[in-house]
mmCIF file of C-alpha atoms in Angstrom:
data_model
loop_
_atom_site.group_PDB
_atom_site.id
_atom_site.type_symbol
_atom_site.label_atom_id
_atom_site.label_comp_id
_atom_site.label_asym_id
_atom_site.label_seq_id
_atom_site.Cartn_x
_atom_site.Cartn_y
_atom_site.Cartn_z
ATOM 1 C CA MET E 1 97.314 86.518 30.755
ATOM 2 C CA SER E 2 95.296 88.775 32.972
ATOM 3 C CA PRO E 3 93.045 87.292 35.661
ATOM 4 C CA PHE E 4 90.317 89.489 34.162
ATOM 5 C CA PHE E 5 90.104 87.203 31.117
ATOM 6 C CA ASP E 6 89.829 84.165 33.392
ATOM 7 C CA LEU E 7 86.575 85.482 34.903
ATOM 8 C CA ASN E 8 83.132 84.376 33.770
ATOM 9 C CA LYS E 9 81.924 87.012 31.285
ATOM 10 C CA THR E 10 78.279 86.416 32.154
ATOM 11 C CA ALA E 11 78.564 86.091 35.938
ATOM 12 C CA ALA E 12 76.192 87.973 38.205
ATOM 13 C CA VAL E 13 77.266 91.521 39.023
ATOM 14 C CA GLY E 14 78.194 92.607 42.513
ATOM 15 C CA ILE E 15 77.131 95.637 44.490
ATOM 16 C CA ASP E 16 78.964 97.912 42.031
ATOM 17 C CA GLU E 17 76.696 96.698 39.159
ATOM 18 C CA VAL E 18 79.751 96.594 36.813
ATOM 19 C CA THR E 19 79.632 93.850 34.184
ATOM 20 C CA TRP E 20 82.629 92.139 32.616
ATOM 21 C CA HIS E 21 81.891 93.887 29.304
ATOM 22 C CA ASP E 22 81.586 97.328 30.978
ATOM 23 C CA TYR E 23 84.979 96.884 32.640
ATOM 24 C CA GLU E 24 86.571 95.678 29.409
ATOM 25 C CA LEU E 25 85.762 98.986 27.644
ATOM 26 C CA GLU E 26 88.600 100.744 29.504
ATOM 27 C CA LEU E 27 90.462 97.640 30.617
ATOM 28 C CA GLU E 28 94.065 98.835 30.402
ATOM 29 C CA GLU E 29 93.427 102.055 32.337
ATOM 30 C CA ARG E 30 91.304 100.266 34.940
ATOM 31 C CA ILE E 31 93.888 97.513 35.530
ATOM 32 C CA VAL E 32 96.719 100.060 35.871
ATOM 33 C CA ASP E 33 94.599 102.026 38.368
ATOM 34 C CA LEU E 34 93.673 98.855 40.302
ATOM 35 C CA GLN E 35 97.293 97.718 40.452
ATOM 36 C CA GLY E 36 98.351 101.169 41.671
ATOM 37 C CA ARG E 37 95.754 101.140 44.458
ATOM 38 C CA ILE E 38 96.876 97.673 45.531
ATOM 39 C CA HIS E 39 100.547 98.677 45.627
ATOM 40 C CA ARG E 40 99.810 101.918 47.520
ATOM 41 C CA GLY E 41 97.665 100.036 50.012
ATOM 42 C CA SER E 42 94.616 102.129 49.193
ATOM 43 C CA TYR E 43 92.564 99.330 47.608
ATOM 44 C CA ARG E 44 89.560 98.360 49.723
ATOM 45 C CA ALA E 45 87.234 95.514 48.857
ATOM 46 C CA LYS E 46 83.596 96.445 48.467
ATOM 47 C CA PRO E 47 80.862 94.688 50.432
ATOM 48 C CA SER E 48 79.502 91.639 48.647
ATOM 49 C CA LYS E 49 76.016 91.689 47.193
ATOM 50 C CA ARG E 50 73.913 89.254 49.253
ATOM 51 C CA ILE E 51 71.272 87.089 47.615
ATOM 52 C CA TYR E 52 69.453 84.026 48.897
ATOM 53 C CA ILE E 53 68.842 80.850 46.939
ATOM 54 C CA PRO E 54 65.952 78.642 48.098
ATOM 55 C CA LYS E 55 66.852 75.097 49.100
ATOM 56 C CA PRO E 56 64.509 72.116 48.562
ATOM 57 C CA ASP E 57 63.831 71.871 52.307
ATOM 58 C CA GLY E 58 62.533 75.462 52.465
ATOM 59 C CA ARG E 59 65.675 77.016 53.950
ATOM 60 C CA GLN E 60 67.627 79.621 52.035
ATOM 61 C CA ARG E 61 71.303 79.500 51.121
ATOM 62 C CA PRO E 62 73.053 82.876 51.355
ATOM 63 C CA ILE E 63 75.364 83.775 48.472
ATOM 64 C CA GLY E 64 77.801 86.684 48.401
ATOM 65 C CA ILE E 65 78.597 88.149 44.984
ATOM 66 C CA ALA E 66 81.822 90.157 44.866
ATOM 67 C CA SER E 67 82.280 93.274 42.761
ATOM 68 C CA LEU E 68 84.174 92.794 39.507
ATOM 69 C CA GLU E 69 87.397 94.395 40.793
ATOM 70 C CA ASP E 70 87.221 92.231 43.908
ATOM 71 C CA LYS E 71 86.908 89.159 41.664
ATOM 72 C CA ILE E 72 90.014 90.274 39.747
ATOM 73 C CA VAL E 73 91.973 90.769 42.979
ATOM 74 C CA GLN E 74 90.772 87.432 44.363
ATOM 75 C CA LYS E 75 91.744 85.621 41.152
ATOM 76 C CA SER E 76 95.189 87.295 41.199
ATOM 77 C CA ALA E 77 95.770 86.334 44.830
ATOM 78 C CA GLY E 78 94.684 82.776 44.044
ATOM 79 C CA TRP E 79 97.192 82.522 41.209
ATOM 80 C CA ILE E 80 100.003 83.769 43.448
ATOM 81 C CA LEU E 81 99.100 81.437 46.319
ATOM 82 C CA GLN E 82 98.758 78.511 43.924
ATOM 83 C CA CYS E 83 102.306 79.097 42.664
ATOM 84 C CA ILE E 84 103.596 79.141 46.226
ATOM 85 C CA TYR E 85 101.685 76.177 47.688
ATOM 86 C CA GLU E 86 101.007 73.833 44.765
ATOM 87 C CA GLN E 87 104.527 72.395 44.938
ATOM 88 C CA GLY E 88 103.901 71.199 48.511
ATOM 89 C CA PHE E 89 100.807 69.115 47.767
ATOM 90 C CA LEU E 90 101.090 65.377 47.392
ATOM 91 C CA GLY E 91 99.805 63.625 44.288
ATOM 92 C CA PHE E 92 96.773 62.219 46.099
ATOM 93 C CA SER E 93 95.565 65.652 47.264
ATOM 94 C CA TYR E 94 92.598 66.472 45.053
ATOM 95 C CA GLY E 95 90.590 69.271 46.704
ATOM 96 C CA PHE E 96 90.259 72.479 44.670
ATOM 97 C CA ARG E 97 93.481 71.998 42.728
ATOM 98 C CA PRO E 98 94.173 72.727 39.062
ATOM 99 C CA GLY E 99 93.723 69.677 36.886
ATOM 100 C CA LYS E 100 91.979 67.772 39.686
ATOM 101 C CA SER E 101 88.244 67.123 39.923
ATOM 102 C CA GLN E 102 85.706 65.026 41.764
ATOM 103 C CA HIS E 103 85.742 62.621 38.810
ATOM 104 C CA LYS E 104 89.511 62.135 39.010
ATOM 105 C CA THR E 105 89.169 61.652 42.760
ATOM 106 C CA LEU E 106 86.641 58.866 42.241
ATOM 107 C CA ASP E 107 88.848 57.274 39.558
ATOM 108 C CA ALA E 108 91.850 57.301 41.903
ATOM 109 C CA LEU E 109 89.755 55.878 44.749
ATOM 110 C CA SER E 110 88.463 53.107 42.477
ATOM 111 C CA VAL E 111 91.957 52.151 41.322
ATOM 112 C CA ALA E 112 93.391 52.255 44.845
ATOM 113 C CA SER E 113 90.565 50.243 46.405
ATOM 114 C CA THR E 114 90.682 47.515 43.744
ATOM 115 C CA SER E 115 94.460 47.207 43.471
ATOM 116 C CA LYS E 116 95.482 47.680 47.113
ATOM 117 C CA ASN E 117 94.513 46.030 50.377
ATOM 118 C CA VAL E 118 92.114 48.702 51.660
ATOM 119 C CA SER E 119 90.726 48.239 55.177
ATOM 120 C CA TRP E 120 88.420 51.251 55.281
ATOM 121 C CA VAL E 121 87.181 54.253 53.334
ATOM 122 C CA LEU E 122 86.096 57.484 55.014
ATOM 123 C CA ASP E 123 83.231 59.454 53.493
ATOM 124 C CA ALA E 124 82.729 62.889 55.037
ATOM 125 C CA ASP E 125 79.906 65.209 54.046
ATOM 126 C CA GLY E 126 80.512 68.888 54.743
ATOM 127 C CA GLU E 127 76.925 70.030 54.076
ATOM 128 C CA GLY E 128 76.124 72.921 56.362
ATOM 129 C CA SER E 129 79.603 72.865 57.906
ATOM 130 C CA PHE E 130 79.973 76.645 57.524
ATOM 131 C CA ASP E 131 76.439 77.516 58.644
ATOM 132 C CA HIS E 132 77.535 77.996 62.241
ATOM 133 C CA SER E 133 81.196 79.006 61.980
ATOM 134 C CA SER E 134 82.410 81.815 64.188
#
């Protein structure tokens, strides 16, 4: 399976303005070309398209939208890294893992807190944690 088919067909387009359906028209040739550029070291990611989404408090949340080829490369890299690192995670690690979700996390927390002697629970909220990263 190609990472291309794992992408959202209706997602917003990046700075290249290429849609999923446009890319699909010459998919085989484009993927061969993309793979060749990656292997030669000549592939360069394009700048992300920047948009701002208003927040309820009046601030704006910046969003970067990658070009379609960048999304394909990112998805491919994610698959490779997942194969390498997934085996090292413990069963109770839930963040951004395949087959895990916030609902399964809450289920596991409920079971653990009602069946074990739990002294404390930590709730951390990361809202805005990347607003001031350097």
